[in-house]
Amino acid sequence: MGDWSMTSPLGVSMENSEISSISRVTLSSSRQNHDSLYSSSLPLSKSSHNVLSAFCIEENVPQCILYINQELSSLGLASMCIATPVEATLNSVPALNAMYELLQAQRRSQRSLEALEQDLLRTSSTLEHLQTGNYRLKDQLELLKREKSGLHEKERQLQLKIETLQSCLKSEKEEIQKLQNIIAGRASQYSHDAKRKERECVKLKERLGQLLIDKRDKKLAIDVLNYLGRSDGKRIQWKTGKAGTSHEGDMYKSLLNDYEARQQSLMVENSELKKVLQQMKRDMMYILSPHKPCAKASPGDDSPERGFPPAGLEGQDEVGECSRENLDQSCEKAREQLTYSIRLQWRRLKNHMEKLDSQVSLAQTQQQSGSEEAVPREVHEEEMQRMRLEVQQGKDFIHTQQQLLQKQLNSSFDDETAALLNDCYTLEEKERLKEEWRLFEEQKGNFERERKNFTEAAIRLGHEKKTFEEDRAAWLKNQFLNLTPFVDRKKYSLSDSQSALSIRSEPELQQSYTPAKLTKSSTYNEFSTTYSSISDGLPSTTELYRTLHLIQPETRHSKRGSWQEPSSPIRAENLFGKSKCSVRCRDPCILSLDKDGDSPI
Amino acid sequence: MNFSEIFKQSNQLCRISPDGRYLATCVQYRLVVRDVNSLQILHLYTCLDQIVHMEWSSDSLFILCAMYKRGLVQVWSLEQPDWHCKIDEGSIGLVSSRWSPDGRHILNTTEFHLRVTVWSLCTKAVSYIKYPKACQKGIDFSRDGSYMALAERRDCKDYVSVFVCEDWHLLRHFETETQDLAGLEWSPNGCVLAVWDSCLEYKVLLYSLDGRLLSSFSAYEWSLGIKSLAWSPSSQFLAIGSFDEKVRILNHITWKKITEFEHPATICSPKTVRLHIITRNVCPTDEISQPPFQIPVVKPDLDRANPKVGVSSLAFSADGRYLATKNDNMASVVWVWNMQKMSLEAVLEQTAAVRCFQWDPRRPRLALCTGTPRLYLWSPAGSVSVQVPSEGGFQVHALSWHSNGDSLVLIGKEHLCLCYMDTEDKSTDSNIWTK
């Protein structure tokens, strides 16, 4: 800019000779212009205006034109057109064009200048912003530094304080120690003084008492109208050694009574506890027993009770008896046994519970894997209810059993075992009888079927007999008619019908069937009705058996005997547990026996 | 509930005879004996001075009236009104007088606890027991009246002498391991003697009748110790109330602590606890509130001697199922504990400080008074408060049950009245007790 303002007057004074230098300067200026566009643009117009006022005058128009032309050409505009070199006159059209282009260029540069200015502004503002940020940060840093130093200072102070406090504490402790010593000293001093005072007091009291006695206090007296009898009506006794010993005796007696009472109460308590223990054991066993079979399968189990074969009630009773025995012996050994058995049971219970737990968890996992196959809750609850009921029943059962056992406790051991065995047998018996009953039912069905067969066969036989009778009648008629002159005619027709039967067979049949029928009706009520309905026209059962090849005559007879008096042998067999009457028991009396077998349990 | 008319009394001296037939009251110089049921005056005796102490003999035949200032004791007979007996302790002075359990001997403690004089009314015999200890409870008779334990102090050591009451034979004499014995008490079965140390040291010693040390118990050291002690009626439990606001229960087999009952200012836990606030004088019944609730606590002045803190009174119900306690810094509250569950049963909060509480000798029923004209009763079924009908505002300061539990003597400052429980009228009964 400076160059430009300086060069332009220079150029004016030097005039055309200097143009080349001027052009160079302007070139350089233009180059400068390009370098720093925004700085030169405004002064350019100003200076150009200034120059213009002095730049072109009447005399130097051609130089000016030339100069302008040169300038324009240097600027790359159509300089040639401005002026004709020859005349050096201004060609207006290209000049105007050049002017227009110049204006355009100027406007463009103006616009860019504005943009640049805005840019500048923006950058300056960002710069400012950054600067303020920087300041702020610096401030912050300063502050923090100060804070840090403050904290350091505080820490130091605290450290100091701690030190002082520690020393203080130490001194306080010492003080306390000292004070404690002082207190202890004072306490001992006090107690010593108190003792001294007390002694003095005692001395004084004694002195006082002595003085009072010496004075022979007249006032000290009792004035009673007449002496009273003792409240217990006895006379007053002299104090003797005997009385002393009797007092001792009384004292010990009362003490002894107290101890006895206490022992009694303890014993009662103990027995109660034992009862509870036993109850618990029973319950435990009851809980365990249904699972015994599966428990037996587990190899880790080695409890002795498992060894009992049926593992049911029998085993329980065994253990209960054992524990009762234990209770009866009141010595160390019994206690050991008791604790041992309890521990055993407990361990078993624990194992069982663990097993159950694992089962439950297994079931749960299975259930989870089995995609919501879960049983509805109601069913669960129902089941639970049912089980609870069962447990209750079981408990009641155990209770009654216990009561019975308790009742029997007084009686001798042998009786007990006998009773126990009896109970066991009856239970076993019950089971067996049930089995038998089932068999009987089956048998009954078989018999029913057979009977049906018999009746059918009987009917068939009846029919056959009828036909035979008819045949016989016909044959007799034929025989009779044979005597008549028209025999020949009838004989032919009859001969083929009687072929199966002979005359001899008929009376034989009749003989065997009548007595058999009689015995039957006395024993077989059901059968007799059918016979009566079919009446004479039917054959006997024996007949039927024989014809059907069902039985031999001997076996049938023995059976009939046992049917007629079934109660005695069966009962006996029942009692000894060797019942073989499974096939025969069909009589109601056996049923009643079965019920009898129920009752003692 | 019915109330009798109001009678005069002085020094709160009114006692129902042990057989429950008579009521003796003292009015200044006079001793008035009334029939409990009709309240008719049966006898009137005049003593030589104002009566300070009065006591029935165990057979309800004699009444002892003591006039300590004069050193005089006068005995009156109910059967023979003209029979008289006067015991003069002379210049040695008198501080306490009591019947022996047989009702034929009088034990007088002289001033300065110089000696205990045993006067026999059967013979002229006078016996002296030297060195009795001046303490909270220095003499105790066993329940059946056969033995007497007496605390003694010789050569700065504590001793206990056990006498046979029949002929005052010294049965046992033994030294106790106490610093400063404060009291002794027989168990109800008469076989164990509980001896406790002064409040400076927490120590309970249990001696057998023959002087053997059965056990000793100490809950803590250094701070103030035992404040009160009570045996359960079955001799099974020994309740010890102490300055640390706790009651500790010992058992009779091992003599170890079974449990301890605290008296917290805030009750928050169990549902079973019922707070019976017997407050507003307007409403005749109580309020039952649910926990948690706050109990007013008075901060004790610990610098002074005998601070008002700790369990000062303990009482087992007659059946031994309940224990009532009072903590001194919560003076308006009586705590009832269930001895079967070993837990808090009820908290009875009153507006004023509880003056006196006593169990019905027959039923689990607690009567309490607070120095107001009201009587409060608690039973497991509920509680009730009754205004004492009177014109001058009869303030109940003390009360004592009749031995059959049907009536109650309410003692005011200078008056007394009887309160009859309606036992026959079941309907009202149930109305009262089911709340």
PDB file of C-alpha atoms in Angstrom, chain B residues 95-209:
ATOM      1  CA  VAL B  95     -36.543 -49.581 116.369  1.00  0.00           C
ATOM      2  CA  SER B  96     -38.464 -52.608 115.269  1.00  0.00           C
ATOM      3  CA  SER B  97     -40.825 -55.127 116.761  1.00  0.00           C
ATOM      4  CA  ARG B  98     -42.334 -58.226 115.256  1.00  0.00           C
ATOM      5  CA  TRP B  99     -44.050 -61.479 116.076  1.00  0.00           C
ATOM      6  CA  SER B 100     -42.302 -64.764 115.853  1.00  0.00           C
ATOM      7  CA  PRO B 101     -44.165 -67.204 113.610  1.00  0.00           C
ATOM      8  CA  ASP B 102     -45.672 -69.093 116.532  1.00  0.00           C
ATOM      9  CA  GLY B 103     -47.401 -65.975 117.814  1.00  0.00           C
ATOM     10  CA  ARG B 104     -46.066 -66.450 121.322  1.00  0.00           C
ATOM     11  CA  HIS B 105     -42.798 -64.570 121.065  1.00  0.00           C
ATOM     12  CA  ILE B 106     -42.011 -61.016 120.241  1.00  0.00           C
ATOM     13  CA  LEU B 107     -38.733 -59.983 118.714  1.00  0.00           C
ATOM     14  CA  ASN B 108     -37.652 -56.474 119.459  1.00  0.00           C
ATOM     15  CA  THR B 109     -34.693 -54.880 117.806  1.00  0.00           C
ATOM     16  CA  THR B 110     -33.129 -52.240 119.965  1.00  0.00           C
ATOM     17  CA  GLU B 111     -31.718 -48.982 118.876  1.00  0.00           C
ATOM     18  CA  PHE B 112     -28.330 -49.045 117.141  1.00  0.00           C
ATOM     19  CA  HIS B 113     -29.051 -52.721 116.513  1.00  0.00           C
ATOM     20  CA  LEU B 114     -27.407 -53.549 119.773  1.00  0.00           C
ATOM     21  CA  ARG B 115     -29.362 -56.736 120.116  1.00  0.00           C
ATOM     22  CA  VAL B 116     -32.579 -58.524 119.353  1.00  0.00           C
ATOM     23  CA  THR B 117     -34.648 -59.259 122.414  1.00  0.00           C
ATOM     24  CA  VAL B 118     -36.895 -62.272 122.254  1.00  0.00           C
ATOM     25  CA  TRP B 119     -39.761 -61.988 124.687  1.00  0.00           C
ATOM     26  CA  SER B 120     -41.807 -65.017 125.391  1.00  0.00           C
ATOM     27  CA  LEU B 121     -45.459 -64.589 126.271  1.00  0.00           C
ATOM     28  CA  CYS B 122     -45.549 -68.120 127.632  1.00  0.00           C
ATOM     29  CA  THR B 123     -42.768 -67.814 130.164  1.00  0.00           C
ATOM     30  CA  LYS B 124     -40.854 -64.981 131.629  1.00  0.00           C
ATOM     31  CA  ALA B 125     -37.910 -65.942 129.495  1.00  0.00           C
ATOM     32  CA  VAL B 126     -36.044 -63.222 127.703  1.00  0.00           C
ATOM     33  CA  SER B 127     -33.344 -64.080 125.246  1.00  0.00           C
ATOM     34  CA  TYR B 128     -30.916 -61.777 123.571  1.00  0.00           C
ATOM     35  CA  ILE B 129     -29.377 -62.212 120.205  1.00  0.00           C
ATOM     36  CA  LYS B 130     -26.320 -60.039 119.839  1.00  0.00           C
ATOM     37  CA  TYR B 131     -24.807 -58.403 116.823  1.00  0.00           C
ATOM     38  CA  PRO B 132     -27.795 -58.178 114.524  1.00  0.00           C
ATOM     39  CA  LYS B 133     -26.951 -56.392 111.362  1.00  0.00           C
ATOM     40  CA  ALA B 134     -28.674 -53.171 110.429  1.00  0.00           C
ATOM     41  CA  CYS B 135     -29.605 -53.787 106.845  1.00  0.00           C
ATOM     42  CA  GLN B 136     -32.401 -53.878 104.290  1.00  0.00           C
ATOM     43  CA  LYS B 137     -33.757 -57.201 105.462  1.00  0.00           C
ATOM     44  CA  GLY B 138     -31.829 -58.659 108.334  1.00  0.00           C
ATOM     45  CA  ILE B 139     -34.387 -61.121 109.676  1.00  0.00           C
ATOM     46  CA  ASP B 140     -36.457 -63.605 107.748  1.00  0.00           C
ATOM     47  CA  PHE B 141     -38.635 -66.454 108.915  1.00  0.00           C
ATOM     48  CA  SER B 142     -39.137 -69.480 106.763  1.00  0.00           C
ATOM     49  CA  ARG B 143     -42.618 -69.874 105.332  1.00  0.00           C
ATOM     50  CA  ASP B 144     -43.599 -72.690 107.658  1.00  0.00           C
ATOM     51  CA  GLY B 145     -42.343 -70.705 110.623  1.00  0.00           C
ATOM     52  CA  SER B 146     -39.839 -73.211 111.852  1.00  0.00           C
ATOM     53  CA  TYR B 147     -36.624 -71.362 111.122  1.00  0.00           C
ATOM     54  CA  MET B 148     -35.372 -67.858 111.430  1.00  0.00           C
ATOM     55  CA  ALA B 149     -32.382 -66.507 109.577  1.00  0.00           C
ATOM     56  CA  LEU B 150     -30.668 -63.523 111.063  1.00  0.00           C
ATOM     57  CA  ALA B 151     -27.929 -61.447 109.503  1.00  0.00           C
ATOM     58  CA  GLU B 152     -25.130 -60.620 111.871  1.00  0.00           C
ATOM     59  CA  ARG B 153     -22.035 -58.502 111.759  1.00  0.00           C
ATOM     60  CA  ARG B 154     -19.022 -59.427 113.818  1.00  0.00           C
ATOM     61  CA  ASP B 155     -15.442 -58.352 113.355  1.00  0.00           C
ATOM     62  CA  CYS B 156     -16.355 -56.614 110.119  1.00  0.00           C
ATOM     63  CA  LYS B 157     -17.576 -59.840 108.626  1.00  0.00           C
ATOM     64  CA  ASP B 158     -21.075 -60.949 107.775  1.00  0.00           C
ATOM     65  CA  TYR B 159     -22.580 -64.004 109.361  1.00  0.00           C
ATOM     66  CA  VAL B 160     -25.895 -65.699 109.153  1.00  0.00           C
ATOM     67  CA  SER B 161     -27.443 -67.447 112.119  1.00  0.00           C
ATOM     68  CA  VAL B 162     -30.222 -69.911 111.620  1.00  0.00           C
ATOM     69  CA  PHE B 163     -32.452 -70.388 114.635  1.00  0.00           C
ATOM     70  CA  VAL B 164     -35.101 -72.933 115.314  1.00  0.00           C
ATOM     71  CA  CYS B 165     -38.106 -70.815 116.152  1.00  0.00           C
ATOM     72  CA  GLU B 166     -39.564 -73.421 118.464  1.00  0.00           C
ATOM     73  CA  ASP B 167     -37.051 -72.888 121.240  1.00  0.00           C
ATOM     74  CA  TRP B 168     -34.635 -70.369 119.729  1.00  0.00           C
ATOM     75  CA  HIS B 169     -31.963 -72.957 119.440  1.00  0.00           C
ATOM     76  CA  LEU B 170     -29.083 -71.813 117.258  1.00  0.00           C
ATOM     77  CA  LEU B 171     -29.034 -74.352 114.494  1.00  0.00           C
ATOM     78  CA  ARG B 172     -26.368 -72.991 112.200  1.00  0.00           C
ATOM     79  CA  HIS B 173     -24.004 -70.114 112.226  1.00  0.00           C
ATOM     80  CA  PHE B 174     -21.882 -69.428 109.195  1.00  0.00           C
ATOM     81  CA  GLU B 175     -19.899 -66.673 107.601  1.00  0.00           C
ATOM     82  CA  THR B 176     -21.087 -65.386 104.250  1.00  0.00           C
ATOM     83  CA  GLU B 177     -18.908 -64.322 101.360  1.00  0.00           C
ATOM     84  CA  THR B 178     -20.349 -60.864 101.185  1.00  0.00           C
ATOM     85  CA  GLN B 179     -18.725 -57.483 101.442  1.00  0.00           C
ATOM     86  CA  ASP B 180     -21.702 -55.917 103.068  1.00  0.00           C
ATOM     87  CA  LEU B 181     -24.707 -58.133 103.369  1.00  0.00           C
ATOM     88  CA  ALA B 182     -27.889 -56.311 102.471  1.00  0.00           C
ATOM     89  CA  GLY B 183     -30.560 -58.899 103.023  1.00  0.00           C
ATOM     90  CA  LEU B 184     -31.594 -62.506 103.194  1.00  0.00           C
ATOM     91  CA  GLU B 185     -34.704 -64.384 102.237  1.00  0.00           C
ATOM     92  CA  TRP B 186     -35.855 -67.965 102.586  1.00  0.00           C
ATOM     93  CA  SER B 187     -37.199 -69.796  99.605  1.00  0.00           C
ATOM     94  CA  PRO B 188     -40.899 -70.623 100.046  1.00  0.00           C
ATOM     95  CA  ASN B 189     -40.070 -74.275 100.701  1.00  0.00           C
ATOM     96  CA  GLY B 190     -37.700 -73.190 103.454  1.00  0.00           C
ATOM     97  CA  CYS B 191     -34.692 -75.091 102.194  1.00  0.00           C
ATOM     98  CA  VAL B 192     -32.665 -72.418 100.482  1.00  0.00           C
ATOM     99  CA  LEU B 193     -31.587 -69.082 101.853  1.00  0.00           C
ATOM    100  CA  ALA B 194     -30.802 -66.348  99.386  1.00  0.00           C
ATOM    101  CA  VAL B 195     -28.341 -63.784 100.661  1.00  0.00           C
ATOM    102  CA  TRP B 196     -27.462 -60.701  98.685  1.00  0.00           C
ATOM    103  CA  ASP B 197     -24.804 -58.079  98.951  1.00  0.00           C
ATOM    104  CA  SER B 198     -25.299 -54.355  99.203  1.00  0.00           C
ATOM    105  CA  CYS B 199     -25.841 -52.380  96.029  1.00  0.00           C
ATOM    106  CA  LEU B 200     -22.133 -51.724  95.633  1.00  0.00           C
ATOM    107  CA  GLU B 201     -21.606 -55.258  94.491  1.00  0.00           C
ATOM    108  CA  TYR B 202     -23.838 -57.543  92.474  1.00  0.00           C
ATOM    109  CA  LYS B 203     -23.735 -60.797  94.362  1.00  0.00           C
ATOM    110  CA  VAL B 204     -26.341 -63.362  95.366  1.00  0.00           C
ATOM    111  CA  LEU B 205     -25.377 -66.315  97.510  1.00  0.00           C
ATOM    112  CA  LEU B 206     -27.568 -69.324  97.955  1.00  0.00           C
ATOM    113  CA  TYR B 207     -27.190 -71.344 101.118  1.00  0.00           C
ATOM    114  CA  SER B 208     -28.778 -74.583 102.011  1.00  0.00           C
ATOM    115  CA  LEU B 209     -30.593 -74.867 105.322  1.00  0.00           C
TER     116      LEU B 209
END
